[in-house]
Amino acid sequence: MPPLALFDLDNTLIDRLGAFRLWAAEFAAGRGLGQDAVRWLVRLDADGSVPMDVFFARVRERFGLAEPVGELWRDYRGRLPYLVECRGGVLAGLDRLRAAGWAVGIVTNGMADNQTGKIRRTGLAGRVDGWAISGAEGVRKPDTRLFEIAAVRCGAVLEGGWMVGDDPDKDVAGGHAAGLRTIWIDRGTGVPAPTADLAVDDVLAAVEALIRMSGGGDAR
Ligand SMILES: [Mg+2]
């Protein structure tokens, strides 16, 4: 069985914050809300830490919008996949990781339509063996069950595997509790560093570290 490398999606494989900033600028421009609104939206989102139903309830109230919260949120989920991208080199890095014998998967919290759209639009869908999305499975990171689902989709087991992600609790603590070794992506946001097996400053460095572990050759 191949060794397993699981990756978080938002702000690990893809630049979710960059996409959110683009969305906020579009949203404000489309409604004539101005630059202050863009900054307010980005601040309110707090790097994705606010549940989006709560976020859009606040947005609706602040700007006196007529659309129901559900509609604002749905429009956002429909648009975001078109605004996200992988950092340069990520897709090729995943190809090399798989060529080195790893099973590669994505484990992510979020709505199924939004996360699936991002995975497909960025080209990640063709670069991984499987994925597990909380909104589709009814269980969220850090719950071990979401990691287990991802492992099964990848034709692998958690034992001996690794989890790569930027969130200290959902990715690092969650991955550790699931029996995985962990690589923390330190985005320089000032959050306290978790106890990970390795800390790097971007996902490409994590991919390189995993490839080195397998000797750069066939690990199967
Ligand atoms: Mg993340």
PDB file of C-alpha atoms and ligand atoms in Angstrom:
ATOM      1  CA  MET A   1       0.000   0.000   0.000  1.00  0.00           C
ATOM      2  CA  PRO A   2       1.389   3.445  -0.872  1.00  0.00           C
ATOM      3  CA  PRO A   3       2.332   5.908   1.874  1.00  0.00           C
ATOM      4  CA  LEU A   4      -0.316   8.601   2.286  1.00  0.00           C
ATOM      5  CA  ALA A   5       0.144  12.369   2.042  1.00  0.00           C
ATOM      6  CA  LEU A   6      -2.989  14.360   2.882  1.00  0.00           C
ATOM      7  CA  PHE A   7      -3.218  18.086   2.264  1.00  0.00           C
ATOM      8  CA  ASP A   8      -5.530  20.782   3.526  1.00  0.00           C
ATOM      9  CA  LEU A   9      -7.045  22.849   0.683  1.00  0.00           C
ATOM     10  CA  ASP A  10      -7.630  26.472   1.737  1.00  0.00           C
ATOM     11  CA  ASN A  11      -4.415  28.440   2.229  1.00  0.00           C
ATOM     12  CA  THR A  12      -2.381  25.248   1.859  1.00  0.00           C
ATOM     13  CA  LEU A  13      -2.804  24.028  -1.739  1.00  0.00           C
ATOM     14  CA  ILE A  14      -4.691  27.124  -2.871  1.00  0.00           C
ATOM     15  CA  ASP A  15      -4.542  30.811  -2.007  1.00  0.00           C
ATOM     16  CA  ARG A  16      -7.937  31.170  -0.372  1.00  0.00           C
ATOM     17  CA  LEU A  17      -7.130  34.583   1.133  1.00  0.00           C
ATOM     18  CA  GLY A  18      -6.118  35.968  -2.248  1.00  0.00           C
ATOM     19  CA  ALA A  19      -9.337  34.672  -3.786  1.00  0.00           C
ATOM     20  CA  PHE A  20     -11.393  36.115  -0.948  1.00  0.00           C
ATOM     21  CA  ARG A  21      -9.818  39.542  -1.470  1.00  0.00           C
ATOM     22  CA  LEU A  22     -10.714  39.383  -5.167  1.00  0.00           C
ATOM     23  CA  TRP A  23     -14.279  38.362  -4.319  1.00  0.00           C
ATOM     24  CA  ALA A  24     -14.606  41.191  -1.773  1.00  0.00           C
ATOM     25  CA  ALA A  25     -13.409  43.727  -4.365  1.00  0.00           C
ATOM     26  CA  GLU A  26     -15.906  42.417  -6.933  1.00  0.00           C
ATOM     27  CA  PHE A  27     -18.745  42.327  -4.437  1.00  0.00           C
ATOM     28  CA  ALA A  28     -18.106  45.893  -3.280  1.00  0.00           C
ATOM     29  CA  ALA A  29     -17.632  47.232  -6.817  1.00  0.00           C
ATOM     30  CA  GLY A  30     -20.804  45.539  -8.063  1.00  0.00           C
ATOM     31  CA  ARG A  31     -22.819  47.264  -5.367  1.00  0.00           C
ATOM     32  CA  GLY A  32     -20.962  50.577  -5.285  1.00  0.00           C
ATOM     33  CA  LEU A  33     -19.856  50.024  -1.695  1.00  0.00           C
ATOM     34  CA  GLY A  34     -16.345  51.485  -1.969  1.00  0.00           C
ATOM     35  CA  GLN A  35     -12.888  50.512  -0.719  1.00  0.00           C
ATOM     36  CA  ASP A  36     -13.813  50.791   2.959  1.00  0.00           C
ATOM     37  CA  ALA A  37     -16.303  47.987   2.383  1.00  0.00           C
ATOM     38  CA  VAL A  38     -13.580  45.782   0.869  1.00  0.00           C
ATOM     39  CA  ARG A  39     -11.407  46.228   3.931  1.00  0.00           C
ATOM     40  CA  TRP A  40     -14.389  45.635   6.229  1.00  0.00           C
ATOM     41  CA  LEU A  41     -15.311  42.401   4.412  1.00  0.00           C
ATOM     42  CA  VAL A  42     -11.752  41.047   4.580  1.00  0.00           C
ATOM     43  CA  ARG A  43     -11.519  41.944   8.275  1.00  0.00           C
ATOM     44  CA  LEU A  44     -14.884  40.386   9.085  1.00  0.00           C
ATOM     45  CA  ASP A  45     -13.943  37.145   7.318  1.00  0.00           C
ATOM     46  CA  ALA A  46     -10.883  36.921   9.568  1.00  0.00           C
ATOM     47  CA  ASP A  47      -9.038  34.559   7.219  1.00  0.00           C
ATOM     48  CA  GLY A  48     -12.008  32.249   6.915  1.00  0.00           C
ATOM     49  CA  SER A  49     -12.483  31.758  10.629  1.00  0.00           C
ATOM     50  CA  VAL A  50     -16.091  33.029  10.683  1.00  0.00           C
ATOM     51  CA  PRO A  51     -18.872  30.631   9.570  1.00  0.00           C
ATOM     52  CA  MET A  52     -20.170  31.954   6.253  1.00  0.00           C
ATOM     53  CA  ASP A  53     -23.836  32.041   7.315  1.00  0.00           C
ATOM     54  CA  VAL A  54     -22.801  34.312  10.187  1.00  0.00           C
ATOM     55  CA  PHE A  55     -20.581  36.316   7.826  1.00  0.00           C
ATOM     56  CA  PHE A  56     -23.341  36.948   5.295  1.00  0.00           C
ATOM     57  CA  ALA A  57     -25.900  37.800   7.988  1.00  0.00           C
ATOM     58  CA  ARG A  58     -23.521  40.565   9.132  1.00  0.00           C
ATOM     59  CA  VAL A  59     -22.883  41.678   5.534  1.00  0.00           C
ATOM     60  CA  ARG A  60     -26.614  41.834   4.774  1.00  0.00           C
ATOM     61  CA  GLU A  61     -27.278  43.890   7.874  1.00  0.00           C
ATOM     62  CA  ARG A  62     -24.340  46.264   7.391  1.00  0.00           C
ATOM     63  CA  PHE A  63     -25.158  47.141   3.780  1.00  0.00           C
ATOM     64  CA  GLY A  64     -28.958  46.804   4.014  1.00  0.00           C
ATOM     65  CA  LEU A  65     -29.075  44.139   1.291  1.00  0.00           C
ATOM     66  CA  ALA A  66     -32.403  42.733   0.079  1.00  0.00           C
ATOM     67  CA  GLU A  67     -31.183  39.207  -0.791  1.00  0.00           C
ATOM     68  CA  PRO A  68     -31.582  36.493   1.833  1.00  0.00           C
ATOM     69  CA  VAL A  69     -28.409  35.264   3.531  1.00  0.00           C
ATOM     70  CA  GLY A  70     -28.703  31.903   1.764  1.00  0.00           C
ATOM     71  CA  GLU A  71     -28.684  33.573  -1.630  1.00  0.00           C
ATOM     72  CA  LEU A  72     -25.676  35.780  -0.856  1.00  0.00           C
ATOM     73  CA  TRP A  73     -23.780  32.743   0.404  1.00  0.00           C
ATOM     74  CA  ARG A  74     -24.744  30.632  -2.612  1.00  0.00           C
ATOM     75  CA  ASP A  75     -23.590  33.352  -5.015  1.00  0.00           C
ATOM     76  CA  TYR A  76     -20.279  33.520  -3.156  1.00  0.00           C
ATOM     77  CA  ARG A  77     -19.782  29.744  -3.407  1.00  0.00           C
ATOM     78  CA  GLY A  78     -20.560  29.873  -7.094  1.00  0.00           C
ATOM     79  CA  ARG A  79     -17.985  32.587  -7.718  1.00  0.00           C
ATOM     80  CA  LEU A  80     -15.045  31.658  -5.498  1.00  0.00           C
ATOM     81  CA  PRO A  81     -13.901  28.620  -7.530  1.00  0.00           C
ATOM     82  CA  TYR A  82     -13.245  31.023 -10.429  1.00  0.00           C
ATOM     83  CA  LEU A  83     -11.019  33.244  -8.287  1.00  0.00           C
ATOM     84  CA  VAL A  84      -8.761  30.684  -6.596  1.00  0.00           C
ATOM     85  CA  GLU A  85      -5.511  29.424  -7.966  1.00  0.00           C
ATOM     86  CA  CYS A  86      -2.710  27.149  -6.895  1.00  0.00           C
ATOM     87  CA  ARG A  87       0.633  28.718  -6.283  1.00  0.00           C
ATOM     88  CA  GLY A  88       3.052  28.129  -9.122  1.00  0.00           C
ATOM     89  CA  GLY A  89       4.682  24.737  -8.923  1.00  0.00           C
ATOM     90  CA  VAL A  90       2.057  23.103  -6.717  1.00  0.00           C
ATOM     91  CA  LEU A  91       0.491  20.941  -9.430  1.00  0.00           C
ATOM     92  CA  ALA A  92       3.885  19.819 -10.703  1.00  0.00           C
ATOM     93  CA  GLY A  93       5.003  19.152  -7.127  1.00  0.00           C
ATOM     94  CA  LEU A  94       2.017  16.876  -6.535  1.00  0.00           C
ATOM     95  CA  ASP A  95       2.807  15.044  -9.773  1.00  0.00           C
ATOM     96  CA  ARG A  96       6.354  14.433  -8.525  1.00  0.00           C
ATOM     97  CA  LEU A  97       5.069  13.285  -5.139  1.00  0.00           C
ATOM     98  CA  ARG A  98       2.803  10.724  -6.764  1.00  0.00           C
ATOM     99  CA  ALA A  99       5.587   9.659  -9.114  1.00  0.00           C
ATOM    100  CA  ALA A 100       7.692   9.028  -5.994  1.00  0.00           C
ATOM    101  CA  GLY A 101       5.070   6.510  -4.893  1.00  0.00           C
ATOM    102  CA  TRP A 102       2.829   8.517  -2.571  1.00  0.00           C
ATOM    103  CA  ALA A 103      -0.955   8.399  -2.501  1.00  0.00           C
ATOM    104  CA  VAL A 104      -2.031  12.050  -2.397  1.00  0.00           C
ATOM    105  CA  GLY A 105      -5.327  13.343  -1.032  1.00  0.00           C
ATOM    106  CA  ILE A 106      -7.155  16.472   0.070  1.00  0.00           C
ATOM    107  CA  VAL A 107      -9.038  16.786   3.342  1.00  0.00           C
ATOM    108  CA  THR A 108     -10.955  20.044   3.713  1.00  0.00           C
ATOM    109  CA  ASN A 109     -13.708  21.710   5.710  1.00  0.00           C
ATOM    110  CA  GLY A 110     -16.322  23.596   3.728  1.00  0.00           C
ATOM    111  CA  MET A 111     -19.408  23.328   1.563  1.00  0.00           C
ATOM    112  CA  ALA A 112     -19.317  20.561  -1.038  1.00  0.00           C
ATOM    113  CA  ASP A 113     -20.102  22.801  -4.049  1.00  0.00           C
ATOM    114  CA  ASN A 114     -17.512  25.452  -3.160  1.00  0.00           C
ATOM    115  CA  GLN A 115     -14.691  23.043  -2.281  1.00  0.00           C
ATOM    116  CA  THR A 116     -15.363  20.704  -5.209  1.00  0.00           C
ATOM    117  CA  GLY A 117     -15.463  23.705  -7.538  1.00  0.00           C
ATOM    118  CA  LYS A 118     -12.083  24.899  -6.266  1.00  0.00           C
ATOM    119  CA  ILE A 119     -10.534  21.413  -6.580  1.00  0.00           C
ATOM    120  CA  ARG A 120     -11.751  21.072 -10.161  1.00  0.00           C
ATOM    121  CA  ARG A 121     -11.114  24.640 -11.376  1.00  0.00           C
ATOM    122  CA  THR A 122      -7.525  24.696 -10.125  1.00  0.00           C
ATOM    123  CA  GLY A 123      -6.632  21.390 -11.779  1.00  0.00           C
ATOM    124  CA  LEU A 124      -6.077  19.662  -8.435  1.00  0.00           C
ATOM    125  CA  ALA A 125      -8.754  17.067  -9.234  1.00  0.00           C
ATOM    126  CA  GLY A 126      -6.452  15.410 -11.764  1.00  0.00           C
ATOM    127  CA  ARG A 127      -3.438  15.600  -9.456  1.00  0.00           C
ATOM    128  CA  VAL A 128      -4.732  13.735  -6.404  1.00  0.00           C
ATOM    129  CA  ASP A 129      -6.033  10.246  -5.695  1.00  0.00           C
ATOM    130  CA  GLY A 130      -9.049  11.399  -3.708  1.00  0.00           C
ATOM    131  CA  TRP A 131     -10.563  13.984  -1.390  1.00  0.00           C
ATOM    132  CA  ALA A 132     -12.920  14.323   1.540  1.00  0.00           C
ATOM    133  CA  ILE A 133     -15.005  17.481   2.074  1.00  0.00           C
ATOM    134  CA  SER A 134     -16.718  18.057   5.417  1.00  0.00           C
ATOM    135  CA  GLY A 135     -19.887  19.430   3.836  1.00  0.00           C
ATOM    136  CA  ALA A 136     -20.322  16.255   1.799  1.00  0.00           C
ATOM    137  CA  GLU A 137     -19.458  13.828   4.604  1.00  0.00           C
ATOM    138  CA  GLY A 138     -21.180  15.451   7.581  1.00  0.00           C
ATOM    139  CA  VAL A 139     -18.034  15.444   9.688  1.00  0.00           C
ATOM    140  CA  ARG A 140     -15.412  18.178  10.032  1.00  0.00           C
ATOM    141  CA  LYS A 141     -11.702  18.333  10.751  1.00  0.00           C
ATOM    142  CA  PRO A 142     -10.286  17.845  13.356  1.00  0.00           C
ATOM    143  CA  ASP A 143     -12.554  14.758  13.596  1.00  0.00           C
ATOM    144  CA  THR A 144     -10.506  11.669  12.711  1.00  0.00           C
ATOM    145  CA  ARG A 145     -13.338  10.311  10.579  1.00  0.00           C
ATOM    146  CA  LEU A 146     -12.772  12.876   7.825  1.00  0.00           C
ATOM    147  CA  PHE A 147      -9.098  11.849   7.579  1.00  0.00           C
ATOM    148  CA  GLU A 148     -10.176   8.188   7.449  1.00  0.00           C
ATOM    149  CA  ILE A 149     -12.578   8.879   4.578  1.00  0.00           C
ATOM    150  CA  ALA A 150      -9.837  10.650   2.633  1.00  0.00           C
ATOM    151  CA  ALA A 151      -7.439   7.747   3.197  1.00  0.00           C
ATOM    152  CA  VAL A 152      -9.954   5.208   1.879  1.00  0.00           C
ATOM    153  CA  ARG A 153     -10.615   7.366  -1.211  1.00  0.00           C
ATOM    154  CA  CYS A 154      -6.879   7.373  -1.857  1.00  0.00           C
ATOM    155  CA  GLY A 155      -6.590   3.599  -1.552  1.00  0.00           C
ATOM    156  CA  ALA A 156      -4.342   4.027   1.479  1.00  0.00           C
ATOM    157  CA  VAL A 157      -4.365   3.829   5.276  1.00  0.00           C
ATOM    158  CA  LEU A 158      -3.673   6.523   7.887  1.00  0.00           C
ATOM    159  CA  GLU A 159      -0.882   4.505   9.503  1.00  0.00           C
ATOM    160  CA  GLY A 160       2.493   5.862   8.422  1.00  0.00           C
ATOM    161  CA  GLY A 161       0.887   8.787   6.621  1.00  0.00           C
ATOM    162  CA  TRP A 162       1.330  12.545   6.787  1.00  0.00           C
ATOM    163  CA  MET A 163      -0.988  15.561   7.020  1.00  0.00           C
ATOM    164  CA  VAL A 164       0.030  18.965   5.649  1.00  0.00           C
ATOM    165  CA  GLY A 165      -1.910  22.095   6.576  1.00  0.00           C
ATOM    166  CA  ASP A 166      -1.930  25.639   7.927  1.00  0.00           C
ATOM    167  CA  ASP A 167      -4.443  25.275  10.747  1.00  0.00           C
ATOM    168  CA  PRO A 168      -2.888  24.342  14.109  1.00  0.00           C
ATOM    169  CA  ASP A 169      -6.053  22.676  15.409  1.00  0.00           C
ATOM    170  CA  LYS A 170      -7.881  21.263  12.386  1.00  0.00           C
ATOM    171  CA  ASP A 171      -4.811  20.131  10.440  1.00  0.00           C
ATOM    172  CA  VAL A 172      -1.961  19.602  12.893  1.00  0.00           C
ATOM    173  CA  ALA A 173      -3.749  18.520  16.077  1.00  0.00           C
ATOM    174  CA  GLY A 174      -6.433  16.772  14.018  1.00  0.00           C
ATOM    175  CA  GLY A 175      -3.879  14.986  11.875  1.00  0.00           C
ATOM    176  CA  HIS A 176      -1.859  13.936  14.930  1.00  0.00           C
ATOM    177  CA  ALA A 177      -4.987  12.584  16.657  1.00  0.00           C
ATOM    178  CA  ALA A 178      -5.718  10.584  13.501  1.00  0.00           C
ATOM    179  CA  GLY A 179      -2.313   8.906  13.812  1.00  0.00           C
ATOM    180  CA  LEU A 180      -0.625  10.946  11.083  1.00  0.00           C
ATOM    181  CA  ARG A 181       2.647  12.778  11.249  1.00  0.00           C
ATOM    182  CA  THR A 182       2.191  16.452  10.464  1.00  0.00           C
ATOM    183  CA  ILE A 183       3.733  19.323   8.545  1.00  0.00           C
ATOM    184  CA  TRP A 184       2.553  22.774   9.559  1.00  0.00           C
ATOM    185  CA  ILE A 185       2.447  25.529   6.959  1.00  0.00           C
ATOM    186  CA  ASP A 186       3.489  28.673   8.825  1.00  0.00           C
ATOM    187  CA  ARG A 187       1.871  31.520   6.880  1.00  0.00           C
ATOM    188  CA  GLY A 188       3.367  34.144   9.175  1.00  0.00           C
ATOM    189  CA  THR A 189      -0.005  35.141  10.573  1.00  0.00           C
ATOM    190  CA  GLY A 190       1.324  35.112  14.136  1.00  0.00           C
ATOM    191  CA  VAL A 191      -0.735  32.168  15.382  1.00  0.00           C
ATOM    192  CA  PRO A 192       1.137  30.155  18.013  1.00  0.00           C
ATOM    193  CA  ALA A 193       3.183  27.396  16.408  1.00  0.00           C
ATOM    194  CA  PRO A 194       1.665  23.976  17.029  1.00  0.00           C
ATOM    195  CA  THR A 195       3.682  20.885  17.883  1.00  0.00           C
ATOM    196  CA  ALA A 196       4.118  19.528  14.371  1.00  0.00           C
ATOM    197  CA  ASP A 197       6.743  17.057  13.169  1.00  0.00           C
ATOM    198  CA  LEU A 198       7.922  19.703  10.715  1.00  0.00           C
ATOM    199  CA  ALA A 199       7.169  23.375  10.063  1.00  0.00           C
ATOM    200  CA  VAL A 200       7.721  25.012   6.682  1.00  0.00           C
ATOM    201  CA  ASP A 201       6.663  28.305   5.180  1.00  0.00           C
ATOM    202  CA  ASP A 202       4.894  27.013   2.106  1.00  0.00           C
ATOM    203  CA  VAL A 203       3.391  23.872   0.654  1.00  0.00           C
ATOM    204  CA  LEU A 204       6.149  23.410  -1.927  1.00  0.00           C
ATOM    205  CA  ALA A 205       8.660  22.953   0.894  1.00  0.00           C
ATOM    206  CA  ALA A 206       6.334  20.353   2.423  1.00  0.00           C
ATOM    207  CA  VAL A 207       6.142  18.468  -0.878  1.00  0.00           C
ATOM    208  CA  GLU A 208       9.946  18.517  -1.203  1.00  0.00           C
ATOM    209  CA  ALA A 209      10.338  17.203   2.344  1.00  0.00           C
ATOM    210  CA  LEU A 210       7.965  14.304   1.636  1.00  0.00           C
ATOM    211  CA  ILE A 211       9.748  13.436  -1.600  1.00  0.00           C
ATOM    212  CA  ARG A 212      13.074  13.418   0.269  1.00  0.00           C
ATOM    213  CA  MET A 213      11.602  11.045   2.867  1.00  0.00           C
ATOM    214  CA  SER A 214      10.817   8.536   0.170  1.00  0.00           C
ATOM    215  CA  GLY A 215      14.370   8.813  -1.090  1.00  0.00           C
ATOM    216  CA  GLY A 216      13.180  10.699  -4.126  1.00  0.00           C
ATOM    217  CA  GLY A 217      12.413   7.385  -5.789  1.00  0.00           C
ATOM    218  CA  ASP A 218       9.699   4.790  -5.812  1.00  0.00           C
ATOM    219  CA  ALA A 219       8.306   4.396  -2.300  1.00  0.00           C
ATOM    220  CA  ARG A 220       5.716   1.775  -3.156  1.00  0.00           C
TER     221      ARG A 220
HETATM  222 MG    MG B   1      -6.299  25.910   5.613  1.00  0.00          MG
END
